[in-house]
XYZ file of N, CA and C in Angstrom:
390
model
N 0.440 -0.908 -0.201
C 0.098 0.151 -0.225
C 0.898 0.954 -0.043
N 0.529 2.108 -0.847
C 1.973 3.318 -1.064
C 1.889 3.996 0.295
N 0.081 4.372 1.349
C 0.673 5.408 2.481
C 1.501 4.728 2.777
N 1.615 3.026 3.767
C 2.147 3.159 4.501
C 3.555 2.765 4.251
N 4.275 2.616 2.334
C 5.057 2.979 1.890
C 6.048 4.516 2.127
N 5.141 5.110 2.018
C 5.704 6.422 2.389
C 5.822 7.139 3.866
N 4.969 6.181 4.516
C 5.703 6.598 5.735
C 6.436 5.587 6.160
N 6.401 4.884 5.810
C 8.609 4.227 5.694
C 9.430 4.630 5.566
N 8.928 5.744 4.259
C 10.159 5.868 3.663
C 10.291 7.492 4.625
N 9.402 8.035 5.081
C 9.416 9.647 5.823
C 8.898 9.322 7.508
N 9.600 8.653 8.550
C 9.131 8.190 9.605
C 9.276 9.671 10.724
N 8.845 9.780 11.527
C 9.195 10.635 12.236
C 9.026 10.544 13.811
N 8.767 10.625 14.591
C 9.214 10.711 16.312
C 7.795 9.705 16.909
N 6.290 10.942 16.089
C 5.468 10.351 17.240
C 4.863 9.821 15.468
N 5.511 8.991 15.313
C 4.471 8.628 13.598
C 3.720 8.799 12.721
N 3.799 10.232 12.384
C 2.724 11.001 11.579
C 4.094 12.389 10.837
N 3.408 10.644 9.248
C 4.578 11.413 8.461
C 3.994 12.278 7.557
N 4.638 13.936 7.651
C 4.070 14.975 7.197
C 4.299 14.268 5.386
N 3.168 14.900 4.526
C 2.650 15.226 3.134
C 3.336 16.193 2.811
N 4.233 16.670 1.114
C 4.079 18.075 0.769
C 2.297 18.267 0.904
N 1.986 18.277 1.152
C 0.018 18.934 0.803
C -0.260 19.224 2.295
N -0.772 20.227 2.305
C -0.803 21.411 3.513
C -2.562 20.173 4.456
N -2.412 20.288 5.904
C -2.650 19.792 6.305
C -3.135 18.005 5.910
N -2.380 17.450 5.098
C -2.555 15.647 4.995
C -1.332 15.310 5.550
N -1.663 14.331 6.249
C -0.969 13.728 6.894
C -0.658 11.729 7.347
N -0.087 11.148 7.398
C 0.145 9.691 7.574
C 0.669 9.289 8.799
N -0.594 8.446 9.271
C -0.037 8.275 10.848
C 0.012 6.701 10.883
N 1.470 6.222 11.335
C 1.673 4.228 11.480
C 2.786 4.398 12.727
N 1.979 3.212 13.892
C 2.044 3.304 14.403
C 2.144 1.248 13.908
N 3.350 0.203 15.012
C 3.585 -0.396 14.659
C 3.529 -1.558 16.088
N 3.135 -0.688 17.216
C 2.351 -0.979 18.425
C 1.342 -0.749 19.249
N 0.343 -1.546 19.717
C -0.873 -0.185 20.437
C -0.263 0.711 21.084
N -0.438 2.398 21.440
C -0.115 2.993 22.266
C -0.956 3.155 23.284
N -0.161 4.053 23.780
C -0.296 4.340 24.994
C -1.983 5.959 25.405
N -2.486 5.882 26.198
C -3.125 6.727 25.905
C -3.144 7.629 26.184
N -3.740 9.039 25.112
C -3.007 9.718 25.131
C -4.374 10.776 24.847
N -3.860 12.564 25.792
C -5.455 13.813 25.860
C -4.853 14.421 24.499
N -5.820 15.240 23.546
C -5.251 15.505 22.925
C -6.860 17.073 23.146
N -6.766 18.218 22.881
C -7.735 18.634 21.991
C -7.775 18.775 20.228
N -8.339 17.782 20.383
C -8.067 17.274 18.582
C -9.494 18.517 18.001
N -8.253 18.740 17.025
C -9.070 19.571 15.727
C -9.712 19.662 14.634
N -9.978 20.183 14.294
C -11.668 19.128 13.166
C -10.549 18.798 11.800
N -11.052 17.103 11.943
C -9.959 16.272 10.458
C -11.225 14.633 10.233
N -10.751 14.161 9.203
C -11.115 12.764 8.849
C -9.859 12.327 9.430
N -10.505 11.183 9.773
C -9.073 10.165 9.532
C -9.668 8.850 8.765
N -9.279 8.324 7.901
C -9.538 6.882 7.734
C -8.295 6.737 7.808
N -8.877 5.624 8.436
C -8.047 3.764 8.544
C -8.221 2.870 7.582
N -6.830 2.318 7.175
C -6.280 1.279 6.439
C -6.256 0.003 6.749
N -5.245 -0.070 8.091
C -5.337 -1.051 8.381
C -5.133 -1.029 10.161
N -4.868 -1.354 10.891
C -5.345 -1.245 12.802
C -6.405 -1.134 13.138
N -6.819 -0.943 14.298
C -7.487 -0.482 15.040
C -7.120 1.169 15.661
N -8.189 1.374 16.109
C -7.832 2.598 17.325
C -9.431 3.345 17.888
N -9.174 3.650 18.914
C -10.290 4.592 19.638
C -10.168 5.233 20.178
N -11.313 6.100 20.419
C -11.309 7.827 20.977
C -12.195 8.007 21.908
N -12.302 8.739 22.579
C -13.282 8.784 23.704
C -12.874 9.978 23.914
N -14.637 10.667 23.982
C -14.801 12.020 24.112
C -16.502 11.745 24.768
N -15.504 12.129 26.277
C -16.900 12.627 27.486
C -16.670 10.974 27.522
N -18.283 10.266 27.734
C -18.593 8.834 27.948
C -18.889 8.441 26.684
N -17.979 8.673 25.798
C -18.958 8.355 24.482
C -17.189 7.297 23.966
N -17.223 6.535 23.483
C -16.127 5.612 22.900
C -16.353 5.188 21.660
N -15.566 5.464 20.901
C -15.748 4.303 19.494
C -14.273 4.102 19.042
N -14.848 2.624 18.604
C -13.470 1.750 17.519
C -14.170 2.381 15.834
N -12.509 2.268 15.731
C -12.771 2.146 14.241
C -11.378 1.651 13.426
N -11.540 1.504 12.876
C -10.449 0.252 11.877
C -11.501 0.575 10.435
N -10.196 -0.528 9.754
C -10.512 -0.722 8.152
C -11.282 -0.231 7.458
N -11.676 0.671 6.446
C -13.056 0.993 5.403
C -13.988 2.025 6.634
N -13.134 2.287 7.422
C -14.244 3.385 8.590
C -12.966 4.775 8.906
N -14.151 5.746 8.814
C -13.595 7.593 8.741
C -13.925 7.445 9.966
N -12.902 8.689 11.461
C -13.146 8.963 12.361
C -13.294 10.837 11.548
N -14.941 11.069 12.644
C -14.806 12.738 11.577
C -14.526 13.383 13.090
N -14.347 14.034 13.287
C -14.122 15.335 14.136
C -14.358 16.277 13.368
N -16.042 17.008 13.713
C -16.623 18.641 13.560
C -16.186 19.985 14.049
N -15.842 19.108 15.635
C -15.416 20.867 16.090
C -14.187 20.573 17.593
N -13.774 22.219 17.614
C -12.626 21.601 18.290
C -12.773 20.528 19.935
N -12.642 19.782 20.569
C -13.148 19.003 21.625
C -11.988 18.332 21.761
N -12.160 18.239 23.201
C -11.025 17.227 24.056
C -11.391 15.691 24.054
N -10.606 15.132 23.818
C -10.250 13.360 23.724
C -9.528 12.439 23.580
N -9.743 11.586 24.494
C -8.027 10.306 24.814
C -7.837 9.406 23.910
N -7.537 8.983 23.034
C -6.876 8.151 21.932
C -5.983 6.964 22.173
N -6.296 5.789 21.590
C -5.589 5.237 21.452
C -5.276 4.004 20.746
N -4.064 3.602 19.652
C -4.426 2.724 19.019
C -4.098 1.254 19.661
N -5.065 0.793 19.109
C -5.859 -0.336 19.943
C -5.241 -1.857 18.938
N -5.089 -1.834 17.653
C -4.772 -2.585 17.087
C -3.409 -2.492 15.911
N -1.588 -2.395 16.304
C -0.639 -2.467 15.353
C 0.192 -3.437 16.077
N 0.866 -4.264 15.142
C 2.175 -4.349 14.845
C 3.123 -4.770 14.107
N 3.905 -5.383 14.411
C 5.508 -4.575 13.830
C 5.263 -5.421 11.673
N 4.026 -6.680 12.051
C 3.122 -7.066 10.858
C 2.269 -6.298 10.323
N 1.553 -6.069 11.039
C 0.536 -5.022 10.273
C 0.077 -4.052 11.291
N 1.493 -3.435 10.636
C 0.513 -1.992 11.408
C -0.654 -0.843 11.266
N -0.202 -0.268 12.161
C -1.883 0.890 12.579
C -1.401 1.876 11.008
N -2.253 1.882 10.206
C -2.440 2.876 9.183
C -3.456 4.019 8.918
N -3.572 5.501 8.713
C -4.216 5.871 9.068
C -3.686 6.959 8.179
N -4.580 7.271 7.694
C -5.037 9.111 6.090
C -5.908 9.948 7.304
N -5.062 11.072 7.403
C -5.357 11.999 8.275
C -6.026 14.105 7.101
N -6.855 14.395 7.257
C -7.342 15.537 6.272
C -7.570 16.359 7.457
N -6.473 17.739 7.694
C -6.833 18.228 8.729
C -8.106 19.230 8.136
N -9.497 20.056 8.614
C -10.336 20.521 8.062
C -10.009 21.850 8.931
N -10.948 22.596 7.521
C -10.401 23.850 7.970
C -11.835 24.359 7.870
N -12.790 24.826 9.272
C -13.720 25.117 9.526
C -14.236 26.168 8.890
N -13.909 27.745 8.984
C -13.717 28.394 7.491
C -14.348 28.232 6.385
N -13.434 26.696 5.628
C -13.468 26.618 4.251
C -15.098 26.074 4.481
N -15.387 25.104 5.481
C -16.248 24.487 5.377
C -17.434 25.110 5.427
N -17.225 26.214 5.879
C -18.702 26.916 7.069
C -18.875 27.662 5.735
N -18.221 28.470 4.819
C -18.966 28.906 3.139
C -20.051 28.305 2.628
N -20.241 26.539 2.240
C -21.063 26.052 1.258
C -21.965 26.151 2.078
N -21.905 25.594 3.856
C -23.164 25.510 4.426
C -23.705 26.621 4.440
N -23.081 27.941 4.650
C -23.924 29.423 4.532
C -24.394 29.614 3.291
N -24.146 28.688 2.387
C -24.564 29.402 0.671
C -26.339 28.395 0.362
N -25.722 27.069 1.377
C -26.440 26.247 1.031
C -28.005 26.370 1.593
N -28.022 27.947 2.465
C -28.772 27.941 3.539
C -30.463 27.762 3.614
N -31.218 27.350 2.857
C -32.794 27.207 3.550
C -32.648 25.323 3.390
N -31.099 24.863 2.929
C -31.268 22.913 2.425
C -31.208 22.933 4.651
N -31.740 21.823 4.697
C -31.666 21.404 5.841
C -29.843 20.465 5.501
N -29.982 20.759 7.498
C -28.013 20.137 7.215
C -27.999 20.336 8.530
N -27.549 19.292 9.173
C -27.240 19.165 10.707
C -25.964 18.038 10.234
N -24.656 18.460 11.789
C -23.920 17.902 12.068
C -23.680 17.102 12.250
N -24.770 16.387 13.208
C -25.377 15.799 14.124
C -23.077 15.405 15.929
N -22.675 14.821 15.721
C -22.098 14.558 16.968
C -20.482 15.346 16.501
N -20.499 16.182 17.425
C -19.154 16.659 17.298
C -17.945 15.012 16.460
N -17.991 14.028 16.998
C -17.063 13.323 16.818
C -17.710 11.728 16.772
N -16.860 10.885 14.927
C -18.653 10.193 15.071
C -17.214 9.321 14.341
N -17.805 8.016 13.853
C -17.244 7.035 12.934
C -18.040 6.522 12.343
N -17.790 6.197 11.201
C -18.607 6.526 9.550
C -18.131 5.374 8.788
N -19.286 4.473 8.464
C -18.298 2.987 7.218
C -17.423 4.564 6.071
N -16.527 3.770 5.567
C -16.289 4.618 4.001
C -16.961 4.412 3.015
N -17.996 4.876 2.093
C -18.201 3.836 1.103
C -16.985 4.467 0.367
N -16.941 3.258 -1.101
C -16.719 4.284 -1.888
C -17.827 4.517 -2.999
N -16.949 4.802 -4.056
C -17.686 5.893 -5.023
C -18.879 5.251 -6.386
N -19.608 5.644 -6.214
C -20.352 4.515 -7.397
C -20.306 4.848 -8.788
N -19.782 5.085 -9.599
C -20.386 5.665 -11.112
C -21.234 5.321 -11.682
């Protein structure tokens, strides 16, 4: 998989391989991680391999291959990579979301009903059908 090869070629101390594309990174870990606290910024994380757990308050979300984590606002979270090994590392693509860029089209939609729902959620990633 190209994302794994890129992350292996450009490793970092924290397991996050930055790319030349601003706001786009690849996370690679070869073992389960300790519980980490952060104030997460808006992002989408697409899991390609392995599993991760994210907790917001009393809501715990597990996600893995074929699922995406969506965070739509700055929120305090606890996260932990739960499924990773040397032979099958955890790999995910992470795209930071710019709220100002997202807000503009939503405002332009005006009367269309729009509900963001939960500030953190996991959804199945659906392949595009043409």
